[in-house]
Amino acid sequence: MILTENARLRLRTMCRDDLEELYALLSDAEVMRWLEPPFSRTQTKDFLEQAGLSEPPLVYAAESSEGEFLGYAIYHGYDERSCELGWVLKPAFWHKGYADEMTDLLTALARREGKDAVIECAPEQTASAQIARRHCFSYEGCAGGCDVYRLRCKE
């Protein structure tokens, strides 16, 4: 199922066939720098089962319009009035506008659902913080060691 898409990318539900691409992503130390230690294959399989194949999913596969796996998008309930959104991309797709496009797609989805959008990131993760600010998210403070940015989407 496609969650949302634009001309260049689509966010879809994950499937078991995503395991190898997901493992390549989550075992990359550069990708995981601000998240967690790199994942083993077993940890990746557990993550796929618990976050990607859960109902409802917590994360969605991100792929190009040609079907190339870019990484994944985070989109799930954060609290009663908000959805958390985010992205984890292969380094080959950094600095190419995909995170901005995913942020646009996911904030539009939150708005349609009548929810605010929240981005959490490590305080040192300046690229994610810049994307949040560029998309008019406001800094709310620190929670659980992460900086929290919120965009009021409800009208």
PDB file of C-alpha atoms in Angstrom:
ATOM      1  CA  MET A   1       0.000   0.000   0.000  1.00  0.00           C
ATOM      2  CA  ILE A   2       1.249   3.484  -0.832  1.00  0.00           C
ATOM      3  CA  LEU A   3       1.052   5.883   2.106  1.00  0.00           C
ATOM      4  CA  THR A   4       1.816   8.978   0.016  1.00  0.00           C
ATOM      5  CA  GLU A   5       3.875   9.954  -3.020  1.00  0.00           C
ATOM      6  CA  ASN A   6       4.964  12.717  -5.328  1.00  0.00           C
ATOM      7  CA  ALA A   7       6.562  12.700  -8.787  1.00  0.00           C
ATOM      8  CA  ARG A   8       9.980  11.659  -7.432  1.00  0.00           C
ATOM      9  CA  LEU A   9       9.336   9.330  -4.508  1.00  0.00           C
ATOM     10  CA  ARG A  10       6.783   7.131  -2.829  1.00  0.00           C
ATOM     11  CA  LEU A  11       6.333   5.985   0.731  1.00  0.00           C
ATOM     12  CA  ARG A  12       4.855   2.509   0.922  1.00  0.00           C
ATOM     13  CA  THR A  13       4.302  -0.192   3.477  1.00  0.00           C
ATOM     14  CA  MET A  14       7.319  -2.388   3.981  1.00  0.00           C
ATOM     15  CA  CYS A  15       7.452  -6.037   3.015  1.00  0.00           C
ATOM     16  CA  ARG A  16       9.709  -8.925   3.973  1.00  0.00           C
ATOM     17  CA  ASP A  17      11.618  -8.443   0.700  1.00  0.00           C
ATOM     18  CA  ASP A  18      12.913  -5.123   2.102  1.00  0.00           C
ATOM     19  CA  LEU A  19      15.103  -6.954   4.642  1.00  0.00           C
ATOM     20  CA  GLU A  20      18.391  -6.887   2.680  1.00  0.00           C
ATOM     21  CA  GLU A  21      18.104  -3.200   1.716  1.00  0.00           C
ATOM     22  CA  LEU A  22      17.057  -2.337   5.256  1.00  0.00           C
ATOM     23  CA  TYR A  23      20.003  -4.280   6.681  1.00  0.00           C
ATOM     24  CA  ALA A  24      22.425  -2.450   4.373  1.00  0.00           C
ATOM     25  CA  LEU A  25      20.971   0.834   5.659  1.00  0.00           C
ATOM     26  CA  LEU A  26      20.800   0.031   9.376  1.00  0.00           C
ATOM     27  CA  SER A  27      24.205  -1.659   9.538  1.00  0.00           C
ATOM     28  CA  ASP A  28      25.916   1.455   8.096  1.00  0.00           C
ATOM     29  CA  ALA A  29      27.757   3.282  10.906  1.00  0.00           C
ATOM     30  CA  GLU A  30      27.478   6.634   9.105  1.00  0.00           C
ATOM     31  CA  VAL A  31      23.693   6.298   8.788  1.00  0.00           C
ATOM     32  CA  MET A  32      23.306   5.217  12.406  1.00  0.00           C
ATOM     33  CA  ARG A  33      25.627   7.871  13.846  1.00  0.00           C
ATOM     34  CA  TRP A  34      22.855   9.813  15.634  1.00  0.00           C
ATOM     35  CA  LEU A  35      20.417   6.937  16.111  1.00  0.00           C
ATOM     36  CA  GLU A  36      21.818   3.772  17.655  1.00  0.00           C
ATOM     37  CA  PRO A  37      24.804   1.492  17.191  1.00  0.00           C
ATOM     38  CA  PRO A  38      24.678  -0.210  13.773  1.00  0.00           C
ATOM     39  CA  PHE A  39      22.202  -3.083  13.620  1.00  0.00           C
ATOM     40  CA  SER A  40      22.993  -6.742  13.169  1.00  0.00           C
ATOM     41  CA  ARG A  41      20.939  -8.770  10.682  1.00  0.00           C
ATOM     42  CA  THR A  42      18.867 -10.129  13.606  1.00  0.00           C
ATOM     43  CA  GLN A  43      18.205  -6.608  14.943  1.00  0.00           C
ATOM     44  CA  THR A  44      17.217  -5.490  11.448  1.00  0.00           C
ATOM     45  CA  LYS A  45      14.809  -8.409  11.072  1.00  0.00           C
ATOM     46  CA  ASP A  46      13.280  -7.571  14.476  1.00  0.00           C
ATOM     47  CA  PHE A  47      12.987  -3.886  13.483  1.00  0.00           C
ATOM     48  CA  LEU A  48      11.273  -4.834  10.228  1.00  0.00           C
ATOM     49  CA  GLU A  49       8.824  -7.076  12.074  1.00  0.00           C
ATOM     50  CA  GLN A  50       8.100  -4.656  14.925  1.00  0.00           C
ATOM     51  CA  ALA A  51       8.130  -1.308  13.104  1.00  0.00           C
ATOM     52  CA  GLY A  52       7.686  -1.942   9.388  1.00  0.00           C
ATOM     53  CA  LEU A  53       5.283  -4.865   9.383  1.00  0.00           C
ATOM     54  CA  SER A  54       3.334  -3.855  12.497  1.00  0.00           C
ATOM     55  CA  GLU A  55      -0.280  -2.787  12.243  1.00  0.00           C
ATOM     56  CA  PRO A  56      -0.344   0.106  11.877  1.00  0.00           C
ATOM     57  CA  PRO A  57       3.244   0.488  10.655  1.00  0.00           C
ATOM     58  CA  LEU A  58       5.585   2.869  12.442  1.00  0.00           C
ATOM     59  CA  VAL A  59       7.890   3.205   9.424  1.00  0.00           C
ATOM     60  CA  TYR A  60       7.418   3.026   5.650  1.00  0.00           C
ATOM     61  CA  ALA A  61       9.805   2.162   2.832  1.00  0.00           C
ATOM     62  CA  ALA A  62      10.938   5.181   0.834  1.00  0.00           C
ATOM     63  CA  GLU A  63      11.646   4.500  -2.805  1.00  0.00           C
ATOM     64  CA  SER A  64      12.276   6.489  -5.934  1.00  0.00           C
ATOM     65  CA  SER A  65       9.605   6.654  -8.614  1.00  0.00           C
ATOM     66  CA  GLU A  66      11.683   3.991 -10.402  1.00  0.00           C
ATOM     67  CA  GLY A  67      11.415   1.671  -7.375  1.00  0.00           C
ATOM     68  CA  GLU A  68      14.941   2.124  -5.946  1.00  0.00           C
ATOM     69  CA  PHE A  69      15.072   1.761  -2.142  1.00  0.00           C
ATOM     70  CA  LEU A  70      16.132   5.112  -0.638  1.00  0.00           C
ATOM     71  CA  GLY A  71      15.615   4.330   3.041  1.00  0.00           C
ATOM     72  CA  TYR A  72      12.572   4.684   5.220  1.00  0.00           C
ATOM     73  CA  ALA A  73      10.163   7.262   6.550  1.00  0.00           C
ATOM     74  CA  ILE A  74       8.949   7.452  10.125  1.00  0.00           C
ATOM     75  CA  TYR A  75       5.247   8.206  10.463  1.00  0.00           C
ATOM     76  CA  HIS A  76       3.149   7.202  13.464  1.00  0.00           C
ATOM     77  CA  GLY A  77       1.223   8.574  16.398  1.00  0.00           C
ATOM     78  CA  TYR A  78       3.339  10.612  18.801  1.00  0.00           C
ATOM     79  CA  ASP A  79       0.722  11.684  21.302  1.00  0.00           C
ATOM     80  CA  GLU A  80      -3.017  12.248  21.252  1.00  0.00           C
ATOM     81  CA  ARG A  81      -2.785  15.286  18.964  1.00  0.00           C
ATOM     82  CA  SER A  82       0.380  14.632  16.958  1.00  0.00           C
ATOM     83  CA  CYS A  83       2.167  12.348  14.515  1.00  0.00           C
ATOM     84  CA  GLU A  84       5.912  11.861  14.562  1.00  0.00           C
ATOM     85  CA  LEU A  85       7.651  12.027  11.230  1.00  0.00           C
ATOM     86  CA  GLY A  86      11.194  11.540  10.085  1.00  0.00           C
ATOM     87  CA  TRP A  87      13.446   9.806   7.620  1.00  0.00           C
ATOM     88  CA  VAL A  88      16.522   7.592   7.460  1.00  0.00           C
ATOM     89  CA  LEU A  89      18.172   7.601   4.048  1.00  0.00           C
ATOM     90  CA  LYS A  90      21.107   5.886   2.369  1.00  0.00           C
ATOM     91  CA  PRO A  91      24.087   8.278   2.196  1.00  0.00           C
ATOM     92  CA  ALA A  92      23.879   8.231  -1.628  1.00  0.00           C
ATOM     93  CA  PHE A  93      20.573  10.112  -1.270  1.00  0.00           C
ATOM     94  CA  TRP A  94      21.644  12.695   1.301  1.00  0.00           C
ATOM     95  CA  HIS A  95      21.667  16.363   0.191  1.00  0.00           C
ATOM     96  CA  LYS A  96      19.390  15.648  -2.780  1.00  0.00           C
ATOM     97  CA  GLY A  97      16.141  17.039  -1.393  1.00  0.00           C
ATOM     98  CA  TYR A  98      14.531  13.727  -0.434  1.00  0.00           C
ATOM     99  CA  ALA A  99      14.265  14.536   3.288  1.00  0.00           C
ATOM    100  CA  ASP A 100      12.628  17.873   2.436  1.00  0.00           C
ATOM    101  CA  GLU A 101      10.170  16.170   0.083  1.00  0.00           C
ATOM    102  CA  MET A 102       9.374  13.501   2.666  1.00  0.00           C
ATOM    103  CA  THR A 103       8.786  16.222   5.256  1.00  0.00           C
ATOM    104  CA  ASP A 104       6.381  17.990   2.877  1.00  0.00           C
ATOM    105  CA  LEU A 105       4.502  14.764   2.110  1.00  0.00           C
ATOM    106  CA  LEU A 106       4.240  13.701   5.744  1.00  0.00           C
ATOM    107  CA  THR A 107       3.238  17.109   7.118  1.00  0.00           C
ATOM    108  CA  ALA A 108       0.504  17.248   4.460  1.00  0.00           C
ATOM    109  CA  LEU A 109      -0.665  13.820   5.607  1.00  0.00           C
ATOM    110  CA  ALA A 110      -0.702  14.933   9.257  1.00  0.00           C
ATOM    111  CA  ARG A 111      -2.646  18.040   8.256  1.00  0.00           C
ATOM    112  CA  ARG A 112      -5.236  15.889   6.430  1.00  0.00           C
ATOM    113  CA  GLU A 113      -5.536  13.779   9.584  1.00  0.00           C
ATOM    114  CA  GLY A 114      -6.026  16.909  11.706  1.00  0.00           C
ATOM    115  CA  LYS A 115      -2.809  16.298  13.647  1.00  0.00           C
ATOM    116  CA  ASP A 116       0.295  18.307  14.475  1.00  0.00           C
ATOM    117  CA  ALA A 117       3.639  17.019  13.162  1.00  0.00           C
ATOM    118  CA  VAL A 118       6.633  16.340  15.407  1.00  0.00           C
ATOM    119  CA  ILE A 119      10.276  15.710  14.509  1.00  0.00           C
ATOM    120  CA  GLU A 120      12.666  14.352  17.126  1.00  0.00           C
ATOM    121  CA  CYS A 121      16.426  14.323  16.632  1.00  0.00           C
ATOM    122  CA  ALA A 122      19.623  14.148  18.642  1.00  0.00           C
ATOM    123  CA  PRO A 123      20.803  17.660  19.620  1.00  0.00           C
ATOM    124  CA  GLU A 124      23.966  17.097  17.557  1.00  0.00           C
ATOM    125  CA  GLN A 125      21.998  16.101  14.472  1.00  0.00           C
ATOM    126  CA  THR A 126      22.059  19.559  12.941  1.00  0.00           C
ATOM    127  CA  ALA A 127      20.916  18.504   9.451  1.00  0.00           C
ATOM    128  CA  SER A 128      17.577  17.225  10.783  1.00  0.00           C
ATOM    129  CA  ALA A 129      17.152  20.308  12.963  1.00  0.00           C
ATOM    130  CA  GLN A 130      17.766  22.529   9.918  1.00  0.00           C
ATOM    131  CA  ILE A 131      15.131  20.644   7.930  1.00  0.00           C
ATOM    132  CA  ALA A 132      12.661  21.023  10.789  1.00  0.00           C
ATOM    133  CA  ARG A 133      13.270  24.781  10.999  1.00  0.00           C
ATOM    134  CA  ARG A 134      13.163  25.174   7.215  1.00  0.00           C
ATOM    135  CA  HIS A 135       9.685  23.629   7.267  1.00  0.00           C
ATOM    136  CA  CYS A 136       8.535  26.029  10.013  1.00  0.00           C
ATOM    137  CA  PHE A 137       8.677  23.559  12.898  1.00  0.00           C
ATOM    138  CA  SER A 138       9.195  25.266  16.260  1.00  0.00           C
ATOM    139  CA  TYR A 139      11.641  23.994  18.849  1.00  0.00           C
ATOM    140  CA  GLU A 140       9.719  22.709  21.882  1.00  0.00           C
ATOM    141  CA  GLY A 141      12.536  21.460  24.106  1.00  0.00           C
ATOM    142  CA  CYS A 142      14.291  18.233  24.919  1.00  0.00           C
ATOM    143  CA  ALA A 143      12.532  14.941  25.708  1.00  0.00           C
ATOM    144  CA  GLY A 144      14.304  11.653  26.307  1.00  0.00           C
ATOM    145  CA  GLY A 145      17.606  13.105  25.096  1.00  0.00           C
ATOM    146  CA  CYS A 146      16.124  14.284  21.782  1.00  0.00           C
ATOM    147  CA  ASP A 147      15.321  17.782  20.595  1.00  0.00           C
ATOM    148  CA  VAL A 148      11.624  18.062  19.776  1.00  0.00           C
ATOM    149  CA  TYR A 149      10.292  20.259  16.965  1.00  0.00           C
ATOM    150  CA  ARG A 150       6.559  20.743  16.342  1.00  0.00           C
ATOM    151  CA  LEU A 151       4.536  22.060  13.430  1.00  0.00           C
ATOM    152  CA  ARG A 152       0.973  23.043  14.220  1.00  0.00           C
ATOM    153  CA  CYS A 153      -0.977  21.486  11.351  1.00  0.00           C
ATOM    154  CA  LYS A 154      -4.481  21.531  12.756  1.00  0.00           C
ATOM    155  CA  GLU A 155      -6.650  24.250  11.343  1.00  0.00           C
TER     156      GLU A 155
END
